[in-house]
GROMACS .gro file of C-alpha atoms in nm:
model
  470
    1UNK     CA    1   6.577  12.598  10.130
    2UNK     CA    2   6.644  12.238  10.024
    3UNK     CA    3   6.864  11.999  10.221
    4UNK     CA    4   7.031  11.687  10.083
    5UNK     CA    5   7.111  11.467  10.381
    6UNK     CA    6   7.376  11.198  10.392
    7UNK     CA    7   7.362  10.991  10.708
    8UNK     CA    8   7.441  10.632  10.791
    9UNK     CA    9   7.657  10.527  10.497
   10UNK     CA   10   7.428  10.458  10.201
   11UNK     CA   11   7.131  10.669  10.309
   12UNK     CA   12   7.072  10.988  10.116
   13UNK     CA   13   6.758  11.194  10.070
   14UNK     CA   14   6.644  11.549   9.998
   15UNK     CA   15   6.383  11.751  10.183
   16UNK     CA   16   6.254  12.108  10.169
   17UNK     CA   17   6.291  12.301  10.495
   18UNK     CA   18   5.988  12.509  10.593
   19UNK     CA   19   5.888  12.738  10.877
   20UNK     CA   20   6.074  12.942  11.133
   21UNK     CA   21   6.192  12.647  11.344
   22UNK     CA   22   6.278  12.351  11.120
   23UNK     CA   23   6.441  12.119  11.374
   24UNK     CA   24   6.734  11.878  11.327
   25UNK     CA   25   6.800  11.618  11.594
   26UNK     CA   26   6.756  11.264  11.726
   27UNK     CA   27   6.421  11.316  11.901
   28UNK     CA   28   6.107  11.200  11.725
   29UNK     CA   29   5.959  11.552  11.736
   30UNK     CA   30   6.239  11.686  11.511
   31UNK     CA   31   6.149  11.775  11.153
   32UNK     CA   32   6.450  11.569  11.040
   33UNK     CA   33   6.521  11.276  11.272
   34UNK     CA   34   6.886  11.171  11.238
   35UNK     CA   35   7.006  10.826  11.342
   36UNK     CA   36   7.346  10.958  11.449
   37UNK     CA   37   7.489  10.910  11.799
   38UNK     CA   38   7.692  11.230  11.767
   39UNK     CA   39   7.381  11.440  11.704
   40UNK     CA   40   7.209  11.592  12.008
   41UNK     CA   41   6.841  11.531  12.074
   42UNK     CA   42   6.762  11.885  11.962
   43UNK     CA   43   7.082  11.976  11.777
   44UNK     CA   44   7.006  12.277  11.554
   45UNK     CA   45   6.725  12.441  11.363
   46UNK     CA   46   6.667  12.643  11.045
   47UNK     CA   47   6.467  12.964  11.029
   48UNK     CA   48   6.356  12.975  10.664
   49UNK     CA   49   6.324  13.324  10.517
   50UNK     CA   50   6.068  13.438  10.258
   51UNK     CA   51   6.333  13.458   9.984
   52UNK     CA   52   6.427  13.089  10.024
   53UNK     CA   53   6.741  13.150  10.227
   54UNK     CA   54   6.765  13.026  10.585
   55UNK     CA   55   6.938  13.107  10.912
   56UNK     CA   56   7.087  12.812  11.100
   57UNK     CA   57   7.099  12.813  11.481
   58UNK     CA   58   7.297  12.569  11.697
   59UNK     CA   59   7.106  12.472  12.011
   60UNK     CA   60   7.408  12.426  12.237
   61UNK     CA   61   7.482  12.083  12.094
   62UNK     CA   62   7.768  11.890  12.254
   63UNK     CA   63   7.948  11.818  11.924
   64UNK     CA   64   7.868  12.146  11.750
   65UNK     CA   65   7.728  12.251  11.413
   66UNK     CA   66   7.977  12.314  11.132
   67UNK     CA   67   7.922  12.516  10.814
   68UNK     CA   68   8.188  12.473  10.545
   69UNK     CA   69   8.421  12.325  10.805
   70UNK     CA   70   8.384  12.600  11.065
   71UNK     CA   71   8.196  12.556  11.392
   72UNK     CA   72   7.928  12.821  11.432
   73UNK     CA   73   7.891  13.008  11.759
   74UNK     CA   74   7.603  13.230  11.651
   75UNK     CA   75   7.320  13.217  11.393
   76UNK     CA   76   7.451  13.205  11.035
   77UNK     CA   77   7.279  13.289  10.706
   78UNK     CA   78   7.265  13.009  10.447
   79UNK     CA   79   7.227  13.113  10.084
   80UNK     CA   80   7.250  12.769   9.923
   81UNK     CA   81   7.560  12.571   9.831
   82UNK     CA   82   7.687  12.537  10.189
   83UNK     CA   83   7.801  12.211  10.348
   84UNK     CA   84   7.657  12.168  10.697
   85UNK     CA   85   7.779  11.893  10.932
   86UNK     CA   86   7.607  11.779  11.251
   87UNK     CA   87   7.772  11.477  11.410
   88UNK     CA   88   7.862  11.240  11.128
   89UNK     CA   89   7.575  11.366  10.913
   90UNK     CA   90   7.634  11.601  10.620
   91UNK     CA   91   7.364  11.829  10.483
   92UNK     CA   92   7.417  12.013  10.156
   93UNK     CA   93   7.201  12.321  10.108
   94UNK     CA   94   7.040  12.426   9.782
   95UNK     CA   95   6.815  12.712   9.681
   96UNK     CA   96   6.642  12.487   9.425
   97UNK     CA   97   6.509  12.132   9.428
   98UNK     CA   98   6.815  11.902   9.385
   99UNK     CA   99   6.609  11.593   9.307
  100UNK     CA  100   6.588  11.447   8.953
  101UNK     CA  101   6.316  11.577   8.724
  102UNK     CA  102   5.976  11.411   8.741
  103UNK     CA  103   5.903  11.101   8.531
  104UNK     CA  104   5.749  11.147   8.182
  105UNK     CA  105   5.373  11.186   8.152
  106UNK     CA  106   5.168  10.870   8.103
  107UNK     CA  107   5.116  10.939   7.732
  108UNK     CA  108   5.484  11.012   7.664
  109UNK     CA  109   5.685  10.761   7.455
  110UNK     CA  110   5.834  10.491   7.677
  111UNK     CA  111   6.160  10.300   7.627
  112UNK     CA  112   6.118   9.948   7.498
  113UNK     CA  113   6.121   9.674   7.761
  114UNK     CA  114   6.401   9.421   7.787
  115UNK     CA  115   6.179   9.152   7.635
  116UNK     CA  116   6.106   9.378   7.335
  117UNK     CA  117   6.479   9.439   7.284
  118UNK     CA  118   6.546   9.066   7.305
  119UNK     CA  119   6.277   8.994   7.044
  120UNK     CA  120   6.405   9.261   6.802
  121UNK     CA  121   6.761   9.137   6.839
  122UNK     CA  122   6.653   8.774   6.791
  123UNK     CA  123   6.459   8.861   6.474
  124UNK     CA  124   6.755   9.059   6.340
  125UNK     CA  125   6.988   8.765   6.389
  126UNK     CA  126   6.785   8.527   6.175
  127UNK     CA  127   7.013   8.401   5.899
  128UNK     CA  128   7.320   8.597   6.012
  129UNK     CA  129   7.662   8.440   6.054
  130UNK     CA  130   7.833   8.435   6.395
  131UNK     CA  131   8.097   8.680   6.276
  132UNK     CA  132   7.843   8.955   6.210
  133UNK     CA  133   7.611   8.903   6.504
  134UNK     CA  134   7.776   9.158   6.738
  135UNK     CA  135   7.750   9.440   6.482
  136UNK     CA  136   7.393   9.337   6.397
  137UNK     CA  137   7.297   9.359   6.763
  138UNK     CA  138   7.424   9.716   6.787
  139UNK     CA  139   7.294   9.832   6.449
  140UNK     CA  140   6.951   9.678   6.499
  141UNK     CA  141   6.898   9.800   6.853
  142UNK     CA  142   7.020  10.152   6.780
  143UNK     CA  143   6.828  10.179   6.455
  144UNK     CA  144   6.502  10.024   6.574
  145UNK     CA  145   6.482  10.175   6.920
  146UNK     CA  146   6.643  10.519   6.873
  147UNK     CA  147   6.785  10.722   7.157
  148UNK     CA  148   6.595  10.538   7.429
  149UNK     CA  149   6.743  10.207   7.313
  150UNK     CA  150   7.087  10.364   7.286
  151UNK     CA  151   7.066  10.449   7.654
  152UNK     CA  152   6.962  10.091   7.726
  153UNK     CA  153   7.249   9.946   7.523
  154UNK     CA  154   7.485  10.183   7.706
  155UNK     CA  155   7.357  10.034   8.029
  156UNK     CA  156   7.415   9.684   7.892
  157UNK     CA  157   7.776   9.773   7.816
  158UNK     CA  158   7.823   9.911   8.167
  159UNK     CA  159   7.684   9.598   8.327
  160UNK     CA  160   7.878   9.363   8.102
  161UNK     CA  161   7.576   9.217   7.915
  162UNK     CA  162   7.711   9.352   7.586
  163UNK     CA  163   8.084   9.415   7.555
  164UNK     CA  164   8.263   9.426   7.891
  165UNK     CA  165   8.408   9.641   8.166
  166UNK     CA  166   8.784   9.624   8.194
  167UNK     CA  167   8.754   9.639   8.572
  168UNK     CA  168   8.961   9.837   8.825
  169UNK     CA  169   9.299   9.979   8.731
  170UNK     CA  170   9.621   9.805   8.826
  171UNK     CA  171   9.849   9.974   9.078
  172UNK     CA  172  10.083  10.081   8.796
  173UNK     CA  173   9.789  10.232   8.606
  174UNK     CA  174   9.670  10.415   8.918
  175UNK     CA  175  10.015  10.568   8.970
  176UNK     CA  176  10.033  10.679   8.605
  177UNK     CA  177   9.684  10.828   8.628
  178UNK     CA  178   9.747  11.030   8.945
  179UNK     CA  179  10.107  11.130   8.867
  180UNK     CA  180  10.007  11.474   8.724
  181UNK     CA  181   9.808  11.535   9.044
  182UNK     CA  182  10.084  11.464   9.298
  183UNK     CA  183  10.366  11.704   9.388
  184UNK     CA  184  10.652  11.720   9.636
  185UNK     CA  185  10.664  12.007   9.889
  186UNK     CA  186  10.991  12.183   9.972
  187UNK     CA  187  11.053  12.444  10.244
  188UNK     CA  188  11.290  12.739  10.234
  189UNK     CA  189  11.493  12.622   9.935
  190UNK     CA  190  11.616  12.304  10.102
  191UNK     CA  191  11.738  12.004   9.906
  192UNK     CA  192  11.534  11.762  10.115
  193UNK     CA  193  11.164  11.715  10.036
  194UNK     CA  194  10.943  11.803  10.334
  195UNK     CA  195  10.637  11.608  10.223
  196UNK     CA  196  10.380  11.552   9.952
  197UNK     CA  197  10.084  11.747   9.815
  198UNK     CA  198   9.804  11.681   9.567
  199UNK     CA  199   9.611  11.902   9.326
  200UNK     CA  200   9.272  12.012   9.457
  201UNK     CA  201   9.201  12.248   9.165
  202UNK     CA  202   9.433  12.259   8.865
  203UNK     CA  203   9.260  12.564   8.715
  204UNK     CA  204   9.326  12.764   9.032
  205UNK     CA  205   9.665  12.605   9.103
  206UNK     CA  206   9.550  12.488   9.449
  207UNK     CA  207   9.745  12.213   9.625
  208UNK     CA  208   9.659  12.042   9.955
  209UNK     CA  209   9.911  11.905  10.203
  210UNK     CA  210   9.939  11.848  10.579
  211UNK     CA  211   9.995  12.142  10.811
  212UNK     CA  212  10.288  11.962  10.969
  213UNK     CA  213  10.455  11.948  10.624
  214UNK     CA  214  10.464  12.329  10.594
  215UNK     CA  215  10.514  12.391  10.968
  216UNK     CA  216  10.797  12.636  11.032
  217UNK     CA  217  10.845  12.736  10.670
  218UNK     CA  218  10.871  13.088  10.534
  219UNK     CA  219  10.904  13.008  10.164
  220UNK     CA  220  10.749  12.720   9.972
  221UNK     CA  221  10.807  12.534   9.649
  222UNK     CA  222  10.641  12.233   9.490
  223UNK     CA  223  10.807  11.979   9.267
  224UNK     CA  224  10.632  11.896   8.940
  225UNK     CA  225  10.804  11.651   8.705
  226UNK     CA  226  11.133  11.705   8.896
  227UNK     CA  227  11.116  12.083   8.843
  228UNK     CA  228  11.040  12.325   9.125
  229UNK     CA  229  10.777  12.598   9.121
  230UNK     CA  230  10.722  12.875   9.373
  231UNK     CA  231  10.411  12.838   9.586
  232UNK     CA  232  10.230  13.065   9.829
  233UNK     CA  233  10.035  12.973  10.141
  234UNK     CA  234   9.661  13.035  10.089
  235UNK     CA  235   9.529  12.905  10.420
  236UNK     CA  236   9.622  12.674  10.705
  237UNK     CA  237   9.432  12.480  10.972
  238UNK     CA  238   9.675  12.353  11.241
  239UNK     CA  239   9.400  12.177  11.437
  240UNK     CA  240   9.294  11.989  11.124
  241UNK     CA  241   9.655  11.927  11.008
  242UNK     CA  242   9.572  12.063  10.663
  243UNK     CA  243   9.720  12.345  10.455
  244UNK     CA  244   9.646  12.489  10.112
  245UNK     CA  245   9.918  12.613   9.875
  246UNK     CA  246   9.885  12.789   9.541
  247UNK     CA  247  10.111  12.796   9.234
  248UNK     CA  248  10.085  13.045   8.951
  249UNK     CA  249  10.244  12.806   8.700
  250UNK     CA  250   9.968  12.545   8.650
  251UNK     CA  251  10.115  12.377   8.344
  252UNK     CA  252  10.088  11.999   8.354
  253UNK     CA  253   9.876  11.985   8.670
  254UNK     CA  254   9.555  11.781   8.682
  255UNK     CA  255   9.281  11.797   8.945
  256UNK     CA  256   9.254  11.484   9.159
  257UNK     CA  257   8.884  11.390   9.196
  258UNK     CA  258   8.746  11.296   9.537
  259UNK     CA  259   8.586  10.959   9.609
  260UNK     CA  260   8.216  10.983   9.710
  261UNK     CA  261   8.182  10.926  10.084
  262UNK     CA  262   7.948  10.629  10.049
  263UNK     CA  263   8.201  10.452   9.826
  264UNK     CA  264   8.464  10.423  10.102
  265UNK     CA  265   8.432  10.068  10.237
  266UNK     CA  266   8.627   9.834  10.464
  267UNK     CA  267   8.836   9.597  10.254
  268UNK     CA  268   8.853   9.836   9.957
  269UNK     CA  269   9.195   9.823   9.783
  270UNK     CA  270   9.390  10.149   9.811
  271UNK     CA  271   9.719  10.299   9.696
  272UNK     CA  272   9.924  10.551   9.899
  273UNK     CA  273  10.124  10.778   9.668
  274UNK     CA  274  10.396  11.023   9.763
  275UNK     CA  275  10.760  11.110   9.815
  276UNK     CA  276  10.883  10.924  10.125
  277UNK     CA  277  11.248  10.911  10.220
  278UNK     CA  278  11.428  10.599  10.096
  279UNK     CA  279  11.781  10.457  10.091
  280UNK     CA  280  11.809  10.554   9.725
  281UNK     CA  281  12.022  10.848   9.618
  282UNK     CA  282  11.713  11.038   9.499
  283UNK     CA  283  11.349  11.082   9.597
  284UNK     CA  284  11.097  10.953   9.344
  285UNK     CA  285  10.719  10.920   9.341
  286UNK     CA  286  10.647  10.587   9.509
  287UNK     CA  287  10.338  10.379   9.578
  288UNK     CA  288  10.239  10.132   9.849
  289UNK     CA  289   9.925   9.922   9.844
  290UNK     CA  290   9.679   9.790  10.099
  291UNK     CA  291   9.313   9.802  10.192
  292UNK     CA  292   9.080  10.023  10.393
  293UNK     CA  293   9.092   9.864  10.739
  294UNK     CA  294   8.839  10.100  10.900
  295UNK     CA  295   8.639  10.341  10.686
  296UNK     CA  296   8.582  10.606  10.952
  297UNK     CA  297   8.734  10.662  11.295
  298UNK     CA  298   8.894  10.907  11.537
  299UNK     CA  299   9.248  10.921  11.672
  300UNK     CA  300   9.292  11.102  12.005
  301UNK     CA  301   9.598  11.320  12.039
  302UNK     CA  302   9.817  11.457  12.314
  303UNK     CA  303  10.146  11.640  12.343
  304UNK     CA  304  10.255  11.772  12.003
  305UNK     CA  305   9.971  11.577  11.842
  306UNK     CA  306   9.617  11.695  11.758
  307UNK     CA  307   9.291  11.502  11.778
  308UNK     CA  308   9.213  11.361  11.433
  309UNK     CA  309   8.834  11.343  11.423
  310UNK     CA  310   8.769  11.186  11.082
  311UNK     CA  311   9.021  10.938  10.945
  312UNK     CA  312   9.049  10.623  10.735
  313UNK     CA  313   9.269  10.344  10.873
  314UNK     CA  314   9.469  10.149  10.615
  315UNK     CA  315   9.750   9.895  10.607
  316UNK     CA  316   9.909  10.068  10.305
  317UNK     CA  317  10.249  10.183  10.431
  318UNK     CA  318  10.282  10.555  10.510
  319UNK     CA  319  10.632  10.685  10.585
  320UNK     CA  320  10.788  11.027  10.651
  321UNK     CA  321  10.759  11.219  10.326
  322UNK     CA  322  10.424  11.056  10.240
  323UNK     CA  323  10.254  11.312  10.465
  324UNK     CA  324  10.009  11.529  10.274
  325UNK     CA  325   9.992  11.291   9.978
  326UNK     CA  326   9.685  11.111   9.848
  327UNK     CA  327   9.541  10.775   9.943
  328UNK     CA  328   9.343  10.671   9.633
  329UNK     CA  329   9.120  10.386   9.528
  330UNK     CA  330   9.170  10.174   9.218
  331UNK     CA  331   8.963  10.431   9.026
  332UNK     CA  332   9.228  10.695   9.098
  333UNK     CA  333   9.001  10.906   9.323
  334UNK     CA  334   9.108  11.053   9.657
  335UNK     CA  335   8.997  10.860   9.965
  336UNK     CA  336   9.212  11.049  10.215
  337UNK     CA  337   9.522  11.256  10.288
  338UNK     CA  338   9.807  11.040  10.422
  339UNK     CA  339   9.894  11.172  10.767
  340UNK     CA  340   9.986  10.923  11.041
  341UNK     CA  341  10.175  10.599  11.090
  342UNK     CA  342  10.129  10.418  11.423
  343UNK     CA  343  10.382  10.137  11.395
  344UNK     CA  344  10.599  10.208  11.697
  345UNK     CA  345  10.479   9.927  11.922
  346UNK     CA  346  10.432   9.552  11.890
  347UNK     CA  347  10.052   9.578  11.917
  348UNK     CA  348  10.021   9.846  11.647
  349UNK     CA  349  10.162   9.710  11.326
  350UNK     CA  350  10.055   9.823  10.979
  351UNK     CA  351   9.819  10.087  11.118
  352UNK     CA  352   9.827  10.401  10.909
  353UNK     CA  353   9.579  10.686  10.892
  354UNK     CA  354   9.454  10.930  10.630
  355UNK     CA  355   9.220  11.225  10.680
  356UNK     CA  356   8.894  11.135  10.502
  357UNK     CA  357   8.812  11.303  10.174
  358UNK     CA  358   8.481  11.450  10.292
  359UNK     CA  359   8.648  11.611  10.595
  360UNK     CA  360   8.923  11.745  10.369
  361UNK     CA  361   8.655  11.895  10.145
  362UNK     CA  362   8.491  12.075  10.438
  363UNK     CA  363   8.816  12.228  10.559
  364UNK     CA  364   8.952  12.325  10.216
  365UNK     CA  365   8.622  12.494  10.131
  366UNK     CA  366   8.718  12.743  10.403
  367UNK     CA  367   9.090  12.762  10.328
  368UNK     CA  368   9.044  12.835   9.957
  369UNK     CA  369   8.858  13.152  10.057
  370UNK     CA  370   9.182  13.278  10.212
  371UNK     CA  371   9.060  13.213  10.565
  372UNK     CA  372   9.274  13.002  10.795
  373UNK     CA  373   9.139  12.816  11.099
  374UNK     CA  374   9.298  12.848  11.442
  375UNK     CA  375   9.609  13.024  11.310
  376UNK     CA  376   9.757  13.360  11.407
  377UNK     CA  377  10.078  13.296  11.214
  378UNK     CA  378  10.267  13.148  11.511
  379UNK     CA  379  10.465  12.829  11.460
  380UNK     CA  380  10.416  12.642  11.787
  381UNK     CA  381  10.553  12.336  11.967
  382UNK     CA  382  10.440  12.151  12.279
  383UNK     CA  383  10.717  12.052  12.524
  384UNK     CA  384  10.707  11.727  12.719
  385UNK     CA  385  10.649  11.722  13.094
  386UNK     CA  386  11.019  11.644  13.136
  387UNK     CA  387  11.123  11.952  12.938
  388UNK     CA  388  10.889  12.170  13.143
  389UNK     CA  389  11.035  12.032  13.466
  390UNK     CA  390  11.396  12.074  13.351
  391UNK     CA  391  11.333  12.439  13.263
  392UNK     CA  392  11.108  12.516  13.563
  393UNK     CA  393  10.821  12.608  13.331
  394UNK     CA  394  10.448  12.591  13.407
  395UNK     CA  395  10.213  12.408  13.167
  396UNK     CA  396  10.257  12.596  12.839
  397UNK     CA  397  10.343  12.581  12.473
  398UNK     CA  398  10.630  12.737  12.282
  399UNK     CA  399  10.629  12.986  11.995
  400UNK     CA  400  10.931  12.913  11.776
  401UNK     CA  401  10.863  13.160  11.493
  402UNK     CA  402  10.603  13.345  11.291
  403UNK     CA  403  10.502  13.345  10.925
  404UNK     CA  404  10.593  13.680  10.763
  405UNK     CA  405  10.301  13.916  10.717
  406UNK     CA  406  10.074  13.748  10.974
  407UNK     CA  407   9.931  13.903  11.294
  408UNK     CA  408  10.184  13.707  11.502
  409UNK     CA  409  10.471  13.838  11.289
  410UNK     CA  410  10.354  14.196  11.331
  411UNK     CA  411  10.311  14.168  11.710
  412UNK     CA  412  10.588  13.921  11.801
  413UNK     CA  413  10.844  13.954  11.523
  414UNK     CA  414  11.089  14.163  11.725
  415UNK     CA  415  11.069  13.931  12.025
  416UNK     CA  416  11.135  13.626  11.804
  417UNK     CA  417  11.440  13.772  11.630
  418UNK     CA  418  11.764  13.581  11.670
  419UNK     CA  419  11.588  13.248  11.717
  420UNK     CA  420  11.425  13.337  12.047
  421UNK     CA  421  11.149  13.111  12.177
  422UNK     CA  422  10.843  13.251  12.354
  423UNK     CA  423  10.636  13.070  12.618
  424UNK     CA  424  10.254  13.092  12.624
  425UNK     CA  425  10.077  13.004  12.948
  426UNK     CA  426   9.719  13.108  12.873
  427UNK     CA  427   9.461  13.206  12.611
  428UNK     CA  428   9.176  13.445  12.694
  429UNK     CA  429   9.247  13.407  13.066
  430UNK     CA  430   9.241  13.025  13.061
  431UNK     CA  431   9.544  12.818  13.147
  432UNK     CA  432   9.686  12.611  12.863
  433UNK     CA  433   9.830  12.264  12.912
  434UNK     CA  434  10.135  12.145  12.718
  435UNK     CA  435   9.938  11.959  12.452
  436UNK     CA  436   9.784  12.044  12.116
  437UNK     CA  437   9.424  11.941  12.194
  438UNK     CA  438   9.395  12.207  12.468
  439UNK     CA  439   9.513  12.472  12.222
  440UNK     CA  440   9.262  12.351  11.964
  441UNK     CA  441   8.976  12.352  12.212
  442UNK     CA  442   9.058  12.716  12.286
  443UNK     CA  443   9.101  12.858  11.935
  444UNK     CA  444   9.090  12.577  11.680
  445UNK     CA  445   8.783  12.714  11.501
  446UNK     CA  446   8.878  13.083  11.515
  447UNK     CA  447   8.917  13.242  11.173
  448UNK     CA  448   8.984  13.576  11.006
  449UNK     CA  449   8.826  13.856  11.208
  450UNK     CA  450   8.843  13.670  11.540
  451UNK     CA  451   9.086  13.772  11.815
  452UNK     CA  452   9.222  13.617  12.135
  453UNK     CA  453   9.447  13.730  12.419
  454UNK     CA  454   9.764  13.523  12.460
  455UNK     CA  455   9.954  13.538  12.789
  456UNK     CA  456  10.333  13.516  12.745
  457UNK     CA  457  10.570  13.425  13.027
  458UNK     CA  458  10.834  13.692  13.095
  459UNK     CA  459  11.102  13.738  13.357
  460UNK     CA  460  10.873  13.980  13.538
  461UNK     CA  461  10.558  13.769  13.518
  462UNK     CA  462  10.303  13.762  13.239
  463UNK     CA  463  10.245  13.979  12.934
  464UNK     CA  464   9.913  13.979  12.750
  465UNK     CA  465   9.915  14.023  12.373
  466UNK     CA  466   9.594  14.055  12.170
  467UNK     CA  467   9.637  13.865  11.840
  468UNK     CA  468   9.408  13.845  11.542
  469UNK     CA  469   9.360  13.527  11.338
  470UNK     CA  470   9.466  13.511  10.974
   0.00000   0.00000   0.00000
């Protein structure tokens, strides 16, 4: 089993795991020592099998071990191709050596050196007029040096020695480039746009948006070139604020590529694209510009607000309706999913947050398999302390509806009819506070096949309902 490790920004290396206890951690006795404050001293280990596969074990680490976005609670078999995260470190597994092929043998033909190229070009230019020198350079180098020289000349073009790079795109060019990859999201046939989405996989018709954009919906549409298309919900992760939709009509859609993690830097120019509400009489695709203020951070939640564990901070304006849309660099690649605006106080101006592309990748790798995270099908809300006091309610959260066809719909559908609201006071025997983070700590990583007992408040006391996760 090979591991490609990305830790500490630019650092990246590959190593072959061996033995029945290949240790990952911060201690010097670990087989892979990770300079990552979120990694435990002895965080996890791999038990490598004879066939090259491996079983990963978490060693009770404080921040957990995640495979394809899901925290593991028991040993898990790795076949190759998985994305493992410990702390802020990502490890990509491979059954074969991912490193580049070995260098040519000593007696193999070698590319000409730069000095040789310069001499050949200089000799070729003898007696040539200025108007023909550029074509002579190309013809001579390509003809005299063959494929190896062609590669070298290609490198010269890329670095600007010969020809030139046009540089980053303008904002207008970025918007034109990503336009086929950005859609509006509409709930239940409404006229008003609920938010924005972007195309994860055009061939599969997969579209990513925020969970809070689709929250409460029963029927979904996406707007492409001002025309609506029906969409279905593939998977949802409330505690990650991400959802995955799918359309059958894929005409005109283009996949939006993701920016490599190590390319996301403070000060990098960015463009936020989406469908925010405006004073105009129609909603159009709009763009705002700014820079990456902080490349990686965490926003703590509370109330009806989750913990966002992996975000980019930007001063590009994000408004209602932008939610779920892409934050892209000047190369048109996704840096993050626009999610939060924190401009409600004098000391928090121009602070906007997008879920980082690498975190989005981890979560959507799970969702595209048709497995949600932390979702039974209940649409939930978290009342304020004042609302609880006014209604003489204990710490709890509210169930306002259920998505048709889900476990919650099957078990609670009758009780929710007529717009009834249900009150949940506990999960698996533990009391639940009236805030999203406590819910997420209880079941945020549960997925299809997992079950939990929810305690509902009734006039006669409590009623326990065993619900599966979708």
